Coordinates of C-alpha atoms and ligand atoms in Angstrom, one line a residue:
Chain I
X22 CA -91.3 -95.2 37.5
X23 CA -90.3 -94.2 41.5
X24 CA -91.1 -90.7 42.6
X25 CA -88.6 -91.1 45.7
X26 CA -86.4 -88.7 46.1
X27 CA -82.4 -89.8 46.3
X28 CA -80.4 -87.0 47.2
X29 CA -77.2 -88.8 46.3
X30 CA -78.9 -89.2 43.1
X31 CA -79.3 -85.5 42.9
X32 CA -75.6 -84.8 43.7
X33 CA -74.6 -87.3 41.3
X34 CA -76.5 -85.5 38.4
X35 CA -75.8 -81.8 39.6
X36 CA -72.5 -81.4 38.0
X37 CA -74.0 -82.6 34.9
X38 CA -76.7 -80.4 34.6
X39 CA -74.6 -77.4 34.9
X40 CA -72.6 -78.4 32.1
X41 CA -75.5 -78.5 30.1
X42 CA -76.0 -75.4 31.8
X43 CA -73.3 -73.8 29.7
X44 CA -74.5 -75.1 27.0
X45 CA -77.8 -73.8 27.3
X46 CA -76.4 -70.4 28.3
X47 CA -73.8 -70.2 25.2
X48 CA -77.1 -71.4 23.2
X49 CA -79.0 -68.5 24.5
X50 CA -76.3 -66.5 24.5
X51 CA -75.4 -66.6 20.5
X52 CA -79.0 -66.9 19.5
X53 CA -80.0 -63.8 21.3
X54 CA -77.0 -61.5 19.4
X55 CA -77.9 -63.2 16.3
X56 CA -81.4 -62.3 16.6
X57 CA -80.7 -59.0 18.0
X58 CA -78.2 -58.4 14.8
X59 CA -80.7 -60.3 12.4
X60 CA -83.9 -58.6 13.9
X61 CA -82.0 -55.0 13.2
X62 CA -81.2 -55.5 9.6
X63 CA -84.9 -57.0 8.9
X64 CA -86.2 -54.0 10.3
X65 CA -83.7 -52.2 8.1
X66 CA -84.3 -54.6 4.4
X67 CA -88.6 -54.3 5.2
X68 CA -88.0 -50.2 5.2
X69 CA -86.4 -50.3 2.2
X70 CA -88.2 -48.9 -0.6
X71 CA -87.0 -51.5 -3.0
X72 CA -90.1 -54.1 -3.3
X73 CA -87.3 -56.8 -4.2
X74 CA -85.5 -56.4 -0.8
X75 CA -88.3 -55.4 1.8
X76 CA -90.7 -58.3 0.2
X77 CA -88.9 -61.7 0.3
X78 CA -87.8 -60.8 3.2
X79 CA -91.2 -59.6 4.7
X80 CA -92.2 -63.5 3.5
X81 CA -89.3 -65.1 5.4
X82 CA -90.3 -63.3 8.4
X83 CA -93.8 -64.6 8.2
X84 CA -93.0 -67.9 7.3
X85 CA -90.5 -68.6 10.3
X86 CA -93.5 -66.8 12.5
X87 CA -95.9 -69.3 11.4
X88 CA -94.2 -72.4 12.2
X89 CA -93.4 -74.3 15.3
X90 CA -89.4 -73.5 16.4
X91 CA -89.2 -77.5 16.5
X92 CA -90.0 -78.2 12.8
X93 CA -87.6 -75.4 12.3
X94 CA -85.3 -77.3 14.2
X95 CA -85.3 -80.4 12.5
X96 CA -86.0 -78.8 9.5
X97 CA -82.4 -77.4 9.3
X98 CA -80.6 -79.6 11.6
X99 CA -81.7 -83.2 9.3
X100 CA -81.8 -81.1 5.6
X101 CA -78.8 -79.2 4.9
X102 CA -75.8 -81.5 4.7
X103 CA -73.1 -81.5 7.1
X104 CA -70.4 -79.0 6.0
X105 CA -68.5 -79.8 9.3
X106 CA -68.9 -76.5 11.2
X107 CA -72.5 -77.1 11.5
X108 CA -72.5 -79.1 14.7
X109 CA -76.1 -79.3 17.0
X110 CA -75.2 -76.4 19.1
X111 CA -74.7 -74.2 15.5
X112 CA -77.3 -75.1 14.0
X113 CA -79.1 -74.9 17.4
X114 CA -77.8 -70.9 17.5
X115 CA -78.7 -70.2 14.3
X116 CA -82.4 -71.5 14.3
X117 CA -82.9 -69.8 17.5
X118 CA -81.1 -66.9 16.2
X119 CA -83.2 -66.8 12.6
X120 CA -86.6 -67.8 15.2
X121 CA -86.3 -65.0 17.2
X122 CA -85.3 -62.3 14.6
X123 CA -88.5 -62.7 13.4
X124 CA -90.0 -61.4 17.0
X125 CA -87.1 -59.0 17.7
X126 CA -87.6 -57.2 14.5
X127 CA -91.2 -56.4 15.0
X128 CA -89.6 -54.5 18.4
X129 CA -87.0 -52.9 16.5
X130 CA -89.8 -51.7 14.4
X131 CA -91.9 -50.6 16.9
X132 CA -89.1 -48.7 18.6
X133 CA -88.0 -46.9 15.5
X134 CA -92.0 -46.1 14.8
X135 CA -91.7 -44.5 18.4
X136 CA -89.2 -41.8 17.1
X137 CA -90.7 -38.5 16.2
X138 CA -90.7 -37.5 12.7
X139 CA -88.8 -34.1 14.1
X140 CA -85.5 -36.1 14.3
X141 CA -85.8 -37.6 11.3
X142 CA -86.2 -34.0 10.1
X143 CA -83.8 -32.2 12.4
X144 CA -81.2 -34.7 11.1
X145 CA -81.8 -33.8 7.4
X146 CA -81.6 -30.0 8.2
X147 CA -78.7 -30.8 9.9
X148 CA -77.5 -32.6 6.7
X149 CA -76.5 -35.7 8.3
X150 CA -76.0 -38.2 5.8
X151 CA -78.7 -42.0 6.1
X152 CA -76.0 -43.7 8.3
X153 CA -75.5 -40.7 10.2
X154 CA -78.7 -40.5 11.3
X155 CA -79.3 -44.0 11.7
X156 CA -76.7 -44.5 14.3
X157 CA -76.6 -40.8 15.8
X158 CA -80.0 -40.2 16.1
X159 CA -82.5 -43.2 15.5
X160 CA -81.6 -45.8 16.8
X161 CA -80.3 -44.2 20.3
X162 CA -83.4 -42.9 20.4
X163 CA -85.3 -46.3 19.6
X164 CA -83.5 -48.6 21.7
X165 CA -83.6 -47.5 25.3
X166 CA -87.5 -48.0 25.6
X167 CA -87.1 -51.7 23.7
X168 CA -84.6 -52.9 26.4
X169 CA -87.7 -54.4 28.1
X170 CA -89.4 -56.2 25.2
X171 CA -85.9 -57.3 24.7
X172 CA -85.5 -58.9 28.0
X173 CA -88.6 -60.8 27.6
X174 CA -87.5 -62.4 24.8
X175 CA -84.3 -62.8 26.3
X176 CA -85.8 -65.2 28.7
X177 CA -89.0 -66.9 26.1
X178 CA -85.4 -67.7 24.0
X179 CA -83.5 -69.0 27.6
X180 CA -86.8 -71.4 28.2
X181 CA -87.2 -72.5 24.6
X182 CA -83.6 -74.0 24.6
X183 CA -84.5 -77.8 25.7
X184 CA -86.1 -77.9 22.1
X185 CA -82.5 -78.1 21.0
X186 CA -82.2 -81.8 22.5
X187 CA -84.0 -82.6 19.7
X188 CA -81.6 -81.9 17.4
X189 CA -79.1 -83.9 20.8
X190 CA -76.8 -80.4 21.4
X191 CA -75.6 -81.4 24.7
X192 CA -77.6 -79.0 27.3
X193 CA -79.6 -79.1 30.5
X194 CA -82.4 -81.2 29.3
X195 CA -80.7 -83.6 27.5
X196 CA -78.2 -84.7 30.1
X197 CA -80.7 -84.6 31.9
X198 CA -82.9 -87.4 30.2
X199 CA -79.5 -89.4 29.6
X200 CA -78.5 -89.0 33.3
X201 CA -81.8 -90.4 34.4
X202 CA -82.0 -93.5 31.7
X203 CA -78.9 -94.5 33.4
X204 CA -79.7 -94.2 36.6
X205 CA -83.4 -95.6 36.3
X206 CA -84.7 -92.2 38.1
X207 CA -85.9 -89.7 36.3
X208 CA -87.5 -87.2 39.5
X209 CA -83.8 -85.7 40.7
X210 CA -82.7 -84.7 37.4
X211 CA -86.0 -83.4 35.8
X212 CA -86.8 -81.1 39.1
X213 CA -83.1 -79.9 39.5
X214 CA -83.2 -78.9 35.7
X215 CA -86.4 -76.9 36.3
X216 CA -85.2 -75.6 39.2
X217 CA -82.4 -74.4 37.2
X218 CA -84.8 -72.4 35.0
X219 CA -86.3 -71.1 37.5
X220 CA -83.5 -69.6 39.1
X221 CA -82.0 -68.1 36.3
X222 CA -85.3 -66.9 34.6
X223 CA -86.1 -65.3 38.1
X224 CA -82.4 -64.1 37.6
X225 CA -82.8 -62.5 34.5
X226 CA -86.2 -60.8 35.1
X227 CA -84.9 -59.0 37.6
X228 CA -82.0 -57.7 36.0
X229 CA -84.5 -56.5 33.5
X230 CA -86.5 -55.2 35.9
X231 CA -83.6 -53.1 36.5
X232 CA -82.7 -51.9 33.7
X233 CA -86.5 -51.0 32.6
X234 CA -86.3 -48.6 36.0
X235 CA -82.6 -47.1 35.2
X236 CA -83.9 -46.6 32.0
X237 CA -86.7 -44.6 33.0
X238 CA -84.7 -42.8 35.7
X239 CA -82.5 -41.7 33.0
X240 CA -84.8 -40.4 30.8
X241 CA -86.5 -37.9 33.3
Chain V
X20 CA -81.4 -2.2 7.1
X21 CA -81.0 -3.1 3.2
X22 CA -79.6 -0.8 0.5
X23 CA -80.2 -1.1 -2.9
X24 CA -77.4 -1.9 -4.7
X25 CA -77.9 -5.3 -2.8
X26 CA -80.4 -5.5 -6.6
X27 CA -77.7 -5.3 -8.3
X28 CA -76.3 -8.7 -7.4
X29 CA -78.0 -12.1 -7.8
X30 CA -80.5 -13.3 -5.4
X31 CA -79.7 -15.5 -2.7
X32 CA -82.2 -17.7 -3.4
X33 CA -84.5 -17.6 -6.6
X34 CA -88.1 -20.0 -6.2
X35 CA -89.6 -20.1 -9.8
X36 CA -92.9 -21.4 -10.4
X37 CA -92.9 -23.6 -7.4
X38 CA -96.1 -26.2 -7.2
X39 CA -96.9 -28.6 -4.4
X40 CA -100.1 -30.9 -3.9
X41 CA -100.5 -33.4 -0.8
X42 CA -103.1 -35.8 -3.0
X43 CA -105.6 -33.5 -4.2
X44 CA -104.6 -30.6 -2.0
X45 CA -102.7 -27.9 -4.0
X46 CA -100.4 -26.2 -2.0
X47 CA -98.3 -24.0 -3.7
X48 CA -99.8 -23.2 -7.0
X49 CA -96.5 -21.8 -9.4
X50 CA -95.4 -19.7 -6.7
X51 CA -91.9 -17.2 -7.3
X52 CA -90.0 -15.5 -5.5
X53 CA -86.6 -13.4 -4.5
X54 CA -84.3 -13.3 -1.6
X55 CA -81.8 -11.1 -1.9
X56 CA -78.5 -11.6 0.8
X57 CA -79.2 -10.1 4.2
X58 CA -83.1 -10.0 3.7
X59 CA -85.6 -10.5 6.7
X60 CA -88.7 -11.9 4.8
X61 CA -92.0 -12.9 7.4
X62 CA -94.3 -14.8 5.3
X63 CA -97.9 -14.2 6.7
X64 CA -101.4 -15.7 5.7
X65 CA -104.0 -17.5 6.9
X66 CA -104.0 -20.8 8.8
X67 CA -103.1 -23.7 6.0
X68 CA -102.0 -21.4 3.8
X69 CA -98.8 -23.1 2.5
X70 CA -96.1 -21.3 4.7
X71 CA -94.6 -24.4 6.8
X72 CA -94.7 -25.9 3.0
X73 CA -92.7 -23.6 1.6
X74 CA -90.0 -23.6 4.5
X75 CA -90.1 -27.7 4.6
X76 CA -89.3 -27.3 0.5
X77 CA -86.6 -25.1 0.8
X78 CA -85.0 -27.4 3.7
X79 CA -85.2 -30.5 1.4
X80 CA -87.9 -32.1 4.2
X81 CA -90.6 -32.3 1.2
X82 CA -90.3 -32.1 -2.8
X83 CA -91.9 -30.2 -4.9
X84 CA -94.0 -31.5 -7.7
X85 CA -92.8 -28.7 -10.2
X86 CA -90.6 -25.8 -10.1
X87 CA -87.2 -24.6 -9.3
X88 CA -85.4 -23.4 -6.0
X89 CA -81.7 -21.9 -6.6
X90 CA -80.0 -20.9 -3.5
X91 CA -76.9 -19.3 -3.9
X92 CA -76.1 -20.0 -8.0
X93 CA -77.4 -23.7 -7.2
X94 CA -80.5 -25.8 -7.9
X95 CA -81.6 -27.8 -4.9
X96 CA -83.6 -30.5 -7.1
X97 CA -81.6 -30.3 -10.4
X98 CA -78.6 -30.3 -11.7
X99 CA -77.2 -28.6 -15.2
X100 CA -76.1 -31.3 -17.8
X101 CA -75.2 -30.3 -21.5
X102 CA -76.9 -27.0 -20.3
X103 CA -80.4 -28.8 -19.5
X104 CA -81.9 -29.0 -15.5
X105 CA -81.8 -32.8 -15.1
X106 CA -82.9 -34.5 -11.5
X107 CA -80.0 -33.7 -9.0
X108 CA -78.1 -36.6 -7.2
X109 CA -78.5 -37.5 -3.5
X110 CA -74.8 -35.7 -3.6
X111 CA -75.9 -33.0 -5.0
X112 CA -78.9 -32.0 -3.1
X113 CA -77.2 -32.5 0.3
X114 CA -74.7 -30.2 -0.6
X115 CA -76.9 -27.7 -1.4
X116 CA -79.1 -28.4 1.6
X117 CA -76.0 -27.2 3.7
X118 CA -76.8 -23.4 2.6
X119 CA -80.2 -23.8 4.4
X120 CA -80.4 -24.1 8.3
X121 CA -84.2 -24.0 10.2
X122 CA -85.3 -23.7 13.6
X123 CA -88.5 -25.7 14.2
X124 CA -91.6 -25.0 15.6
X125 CA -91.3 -27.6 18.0
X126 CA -87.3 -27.1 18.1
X127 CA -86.4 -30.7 17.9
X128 CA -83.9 -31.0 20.2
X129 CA -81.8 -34.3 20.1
X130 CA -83.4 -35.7 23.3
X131 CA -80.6 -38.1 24.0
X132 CA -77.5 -35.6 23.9
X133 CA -76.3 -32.8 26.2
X134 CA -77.0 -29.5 24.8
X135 CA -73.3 -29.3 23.9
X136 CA -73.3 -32.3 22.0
X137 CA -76.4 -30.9 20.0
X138 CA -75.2 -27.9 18.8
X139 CA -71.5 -29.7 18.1
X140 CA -72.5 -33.3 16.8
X141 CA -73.4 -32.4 13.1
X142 CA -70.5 -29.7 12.6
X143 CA -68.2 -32.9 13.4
X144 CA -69.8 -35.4 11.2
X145 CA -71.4 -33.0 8.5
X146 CA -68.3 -30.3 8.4
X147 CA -65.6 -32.5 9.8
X148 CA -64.7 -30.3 12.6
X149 CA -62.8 -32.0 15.2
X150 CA -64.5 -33.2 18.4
X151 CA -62.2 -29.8 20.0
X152 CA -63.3 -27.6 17.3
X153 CA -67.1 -28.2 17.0
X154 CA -67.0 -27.7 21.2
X155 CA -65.4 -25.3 20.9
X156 CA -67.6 -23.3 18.4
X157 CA -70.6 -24.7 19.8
X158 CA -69.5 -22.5 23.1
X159 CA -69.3 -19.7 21.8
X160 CA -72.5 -19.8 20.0
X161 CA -74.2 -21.2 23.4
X162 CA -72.6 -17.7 24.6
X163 CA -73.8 -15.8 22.1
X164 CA -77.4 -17.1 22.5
X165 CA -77.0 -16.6 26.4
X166 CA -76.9 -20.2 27.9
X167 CA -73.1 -20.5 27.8
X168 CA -74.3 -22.8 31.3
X169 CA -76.7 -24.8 30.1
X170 CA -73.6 -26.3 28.0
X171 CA -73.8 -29.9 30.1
X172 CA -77.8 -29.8 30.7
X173 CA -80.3 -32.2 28.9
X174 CA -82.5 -30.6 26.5
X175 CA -85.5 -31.8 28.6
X176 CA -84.0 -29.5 31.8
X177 CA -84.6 -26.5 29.7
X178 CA -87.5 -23.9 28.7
X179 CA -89.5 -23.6 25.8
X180 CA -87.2 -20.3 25.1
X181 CA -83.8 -22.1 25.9
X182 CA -84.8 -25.0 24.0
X183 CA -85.3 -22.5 20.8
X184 CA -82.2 -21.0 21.6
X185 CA -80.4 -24.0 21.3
X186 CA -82.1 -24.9 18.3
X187 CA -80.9 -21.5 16.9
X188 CA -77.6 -22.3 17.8
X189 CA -77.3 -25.5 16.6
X190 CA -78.9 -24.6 13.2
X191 CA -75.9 -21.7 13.3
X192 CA -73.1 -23.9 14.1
X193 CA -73.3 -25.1 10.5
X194 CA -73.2 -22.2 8.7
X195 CA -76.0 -22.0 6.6
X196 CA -76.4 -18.7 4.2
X197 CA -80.3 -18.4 4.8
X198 CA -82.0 -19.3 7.8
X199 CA -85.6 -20.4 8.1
X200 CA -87.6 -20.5 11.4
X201 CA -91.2 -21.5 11.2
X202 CA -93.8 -19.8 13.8
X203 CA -91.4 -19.0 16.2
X204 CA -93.7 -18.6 19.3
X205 CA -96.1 -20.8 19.4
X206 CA -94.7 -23.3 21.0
X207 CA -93.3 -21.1 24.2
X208 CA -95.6 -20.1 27.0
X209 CA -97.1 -16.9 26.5
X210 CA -94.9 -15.3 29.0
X211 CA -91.8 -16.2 27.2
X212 CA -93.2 -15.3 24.0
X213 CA -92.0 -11.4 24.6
X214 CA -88.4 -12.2 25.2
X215 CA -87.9 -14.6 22.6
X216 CA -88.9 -12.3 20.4
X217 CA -87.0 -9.3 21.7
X218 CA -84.0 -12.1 21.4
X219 CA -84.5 -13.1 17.7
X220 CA -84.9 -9.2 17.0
X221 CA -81.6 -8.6 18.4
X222 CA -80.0 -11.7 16.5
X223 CA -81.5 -10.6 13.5
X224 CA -80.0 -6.7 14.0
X225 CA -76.3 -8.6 15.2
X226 CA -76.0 -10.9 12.8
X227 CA -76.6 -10.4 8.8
X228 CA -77.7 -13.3 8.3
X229 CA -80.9 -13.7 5.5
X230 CA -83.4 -15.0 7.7
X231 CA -86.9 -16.1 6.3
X232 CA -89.4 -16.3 9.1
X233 CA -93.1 -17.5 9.5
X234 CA -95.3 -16.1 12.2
X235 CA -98.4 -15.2 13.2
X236 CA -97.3 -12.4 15.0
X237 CA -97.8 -9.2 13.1
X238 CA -95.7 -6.7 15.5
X239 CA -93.1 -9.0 15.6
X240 CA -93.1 -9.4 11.8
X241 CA -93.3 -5.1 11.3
X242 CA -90.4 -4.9 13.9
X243 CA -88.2 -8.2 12.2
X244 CA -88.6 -7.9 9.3
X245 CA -87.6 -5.9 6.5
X246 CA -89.8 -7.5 3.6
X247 CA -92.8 -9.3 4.5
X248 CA -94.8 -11.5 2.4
X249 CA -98.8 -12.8 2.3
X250 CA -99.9 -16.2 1.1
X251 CA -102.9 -16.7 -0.1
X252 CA -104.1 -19.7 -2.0
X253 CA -100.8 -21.1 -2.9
X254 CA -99.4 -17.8 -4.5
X255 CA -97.6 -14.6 -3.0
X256 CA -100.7 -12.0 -3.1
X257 CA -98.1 -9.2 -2.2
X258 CA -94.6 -8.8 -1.1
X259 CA -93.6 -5.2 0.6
X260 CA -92.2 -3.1 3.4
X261 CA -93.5 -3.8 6.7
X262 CA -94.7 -0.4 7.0
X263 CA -96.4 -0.7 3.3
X264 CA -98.2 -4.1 3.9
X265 CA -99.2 -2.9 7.9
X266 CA -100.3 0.1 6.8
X267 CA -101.1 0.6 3.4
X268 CA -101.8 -2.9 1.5
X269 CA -102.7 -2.2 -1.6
X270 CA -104.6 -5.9 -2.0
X271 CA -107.6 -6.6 -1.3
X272 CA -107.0 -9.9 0.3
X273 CA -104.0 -8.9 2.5
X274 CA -106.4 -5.9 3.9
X275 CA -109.0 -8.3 5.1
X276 CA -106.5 -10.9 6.5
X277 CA -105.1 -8.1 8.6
X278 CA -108.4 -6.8 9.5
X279 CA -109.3 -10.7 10.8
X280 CA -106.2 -11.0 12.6
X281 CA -105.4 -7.8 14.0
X282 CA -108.0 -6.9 16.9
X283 CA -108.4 -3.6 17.4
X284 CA -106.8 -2.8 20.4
X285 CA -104.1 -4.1 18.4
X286 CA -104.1 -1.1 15.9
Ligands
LIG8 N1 -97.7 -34.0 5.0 C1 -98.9 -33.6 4.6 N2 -99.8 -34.4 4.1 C2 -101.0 -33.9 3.7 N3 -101.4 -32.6 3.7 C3 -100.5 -31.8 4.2 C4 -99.2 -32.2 4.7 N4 -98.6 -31.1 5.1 C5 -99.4 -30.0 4.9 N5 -100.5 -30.4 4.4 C6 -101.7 -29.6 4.0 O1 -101.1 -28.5 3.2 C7 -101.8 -27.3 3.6 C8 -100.7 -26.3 3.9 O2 -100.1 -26.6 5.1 P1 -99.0 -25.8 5.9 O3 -98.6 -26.5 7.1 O4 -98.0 -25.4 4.9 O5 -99.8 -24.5 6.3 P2 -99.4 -23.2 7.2 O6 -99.6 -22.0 6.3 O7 -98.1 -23.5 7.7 O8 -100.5 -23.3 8.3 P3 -100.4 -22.9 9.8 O9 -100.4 -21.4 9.9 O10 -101.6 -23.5 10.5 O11 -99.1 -23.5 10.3 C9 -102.8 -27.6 4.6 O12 -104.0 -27.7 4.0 C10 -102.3 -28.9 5.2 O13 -103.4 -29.6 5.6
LIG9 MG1 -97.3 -23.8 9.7

């Protein structure tokens, strides 16, 4: 294995990393809203007061929670049968998606716990009806101080997306490893790759960062 | 204040045998009672007594383990079938909830709307008021309570009084027939205790509205009120004029809870 640094090498696998860039980004992307949207109506099913809703899906939670994203993974990707819209990058989505709604949900939670019992109970003397208060006065109310958590998991989802080249969706780290069994050099397109994180991790935290101060601004 | 051919007609609201337990804890123990239309009831008695309990039961925020509330010809809890009080639907209950309005101790404001938005959000989704309508209204009831520029403020800009006047407000903007407030004061700094009081008087003199209020202030309850009630142990102990129960109890128990509570440069 040579260590040397080619930079011709490195220009040579740049444009391919940031095509597996978008990949990795649409990844992220999808699996973040579907675990926001999943997380939401977990929270939602384990509040329910029927036992045959809030406990199955209080045992899916735990069981995606107690085993490794990568089993998961493979789990899906090599044991439910082709239908034809299932590609790598789908499945990829949805297994992130699923992963995290198991994390998000416990935030969800959390925020929701956060709101007083007075606006649960101004909204009944007000008479607004379950959804009403739900979308009125809960969860505006729950998910401003959550943007945070959110973020972070935002990012834990961003970094965990290279598990997907096991299941060969086409992003950064994979064309990486392909780029470099070509080439005979794997140094150029492993560090550029983790540069890549790096930047937009750093990115991302900041924007967060951000956000976590407007939010506070706001609320003073 | 009230005449008496307001007996003649049937109460507002009509609480029969009303019993309520938190785990061991009883509550209210069978407890009945009258509201006629117009009516300014203070409940007094000690602390723990059961008067947040009753108000939270006749909002619908708890549910009474036995017992009937009517308000206005309606059962909040049951419903008549074949001529028989059956459990009441979700439907049912909500629309009888909608004769009740309450201003909380702690007011409750919706922290995340303009005080506009407050007082006008439920008449839009609950009463179907258009956006232009509920504004509108809520104005003028932000005028009437004196805050008619506070309209675009956050609730966390305001006092402890504005807050409550808001909270008054937005509990009027839907109407209700009886109005509950539980222990008015104690949440507003002892310097705005005065006014807010001198306010909900003049409310209660302006508008003719039946208002059932808790407090623990016995002036204020002589001067609002025009029937006022002591708990004791679950059950109403006695139920008179304000000068009558200030003056002249004729129980035992409500003479000593006066006694404790009224110092004696109060008298
Ligand atoms: N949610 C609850 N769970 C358990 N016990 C409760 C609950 N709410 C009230 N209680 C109990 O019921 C009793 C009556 O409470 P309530 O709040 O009605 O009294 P109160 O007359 O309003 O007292 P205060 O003057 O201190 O406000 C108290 O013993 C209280 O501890
Ligand atoms: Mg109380």
């Amino acid at each position: 294995m040579q260590l040397q640094w080619d930079w011709s090498i490195a220009m040579e696998v740049l444009p391919h990393l940031i095509r597996g860039l978008w990949v990795t980004l649409l990844a992220t992307a999808g699996g973040m809203t579907l675990a926001l949207a999943l997380g939401l109506m977990v929270t939602m099913a384990r509040r329910a007061r029927f036992r045959l809703v809030s406990w199955p899906v209080g045992a899916a939670i735990e069981f995606v929670r107690c085993t490794p994203l990568l089993i998961q993974l493979f789990f899906v990707y090599y044991l439910i049968p082709d239908f034809g819209w299932n590609t790598p990058l789908v499945t990829g989505i949805l297994v992130l998606g699923i992963h995290y709604s198991a994390y998000t949900s416990e935030v969800y939670r959390a925020g929701i716990d956060n709101v007083p019992r007075g606006q649960w109970e101004a909204a009944r003397a007000l008479n607004l009806n379950r959804q009403q208060t739900w979308t009125r006065v809960i969860i505006p109310q729950a998910v401003p101080p959550i943007v945070p958590a959110m973020g972070n998991y935002l990012v834990a989802m961003f970094k965990d997306t290279p598990l997907l080249y096991a299941i060969t969706v086409q992003e950064m780290l994979t064309r990486a490893t392909n780029f470099s069994s070509r080439v005979f050099s794997t140094v150029e397109a492993y560090t550029l790759a983790g540069v890549l994180f790096l930047i937009l991790s750093l990115l991302a935290a900041g924007l967060i960062h951000r956000a976590e101060r407007q939010l506070v601004v706001r609320e003073t | 204040m009230n005449t008496n051919d307001s007996a003649t007609q049937q109460p507002l609201v009509q609480i029969r045998n009303l019993q309520k337990r938190f785990g061991d804890v009883v509550v209210l123990d069978g407890l009945n009672l009258d509201i006629e239309i117009g009516n300014h009831v203070a409940i007094i008695g000690r602390s723990g007594s059961g008067k947040s309990t009753l108000l939270r039961l006749l909002m619908t925020l708890e549910k009474p383990e036995a017992g009937t509330i009517c308000i206005d010809g309606e059962y909040l809890w049951h419903q008549q079938q074949n001529g028989q009080l059956v459990p009441a639907s979700l439907a049912h209950t909500r629309r009888v909830r909608g004769k009740v309005g309450m201003v909380f101790q702690h007011f409750n404001l919706f922290p995340h709307m303009r005080v506009l938005r407050n007082v006008a959000e439920a008449p839009r989704l609950v009463l179907g008021l258009s956006r232009r309508e509920a504004e509108a209204r809520a104005r003028e009831l932000l005028d009437r309570v004196g805050l008619s520029d506070k309209a675009d403020a956050w609730p966390q800009e305001l006092s402890g009084g504005q807050k409550q006047r808001v909270a008054i407000a937005r509990a009027m903007a839907m109407q209700p027939q009886i109005m509950l407030f539980d222990e008015v004061t104690s949440a507003l700094d002892p310097e705005l205790v005065g006014e807010a009081l001198q306010f909900l008087r003049e409310l209660a003199d302006e508008v003719s509205m039946t208002m059932l209020l808790v407090t623990h202030q016995m002036h204020f309850a002589e001067q609002i009120a025009d029937r006022v009630i002591f708990i004791d142990s679950g059950k109403i102990v006695e139920d008179d004029e304000p000068a009558v129960i200030f003056h002249h109890p004729r129980q035992q128990g409500t003479r000593e809870f006066l006694n404790a509570v009224l110092s004696p440069a109060d008298d």
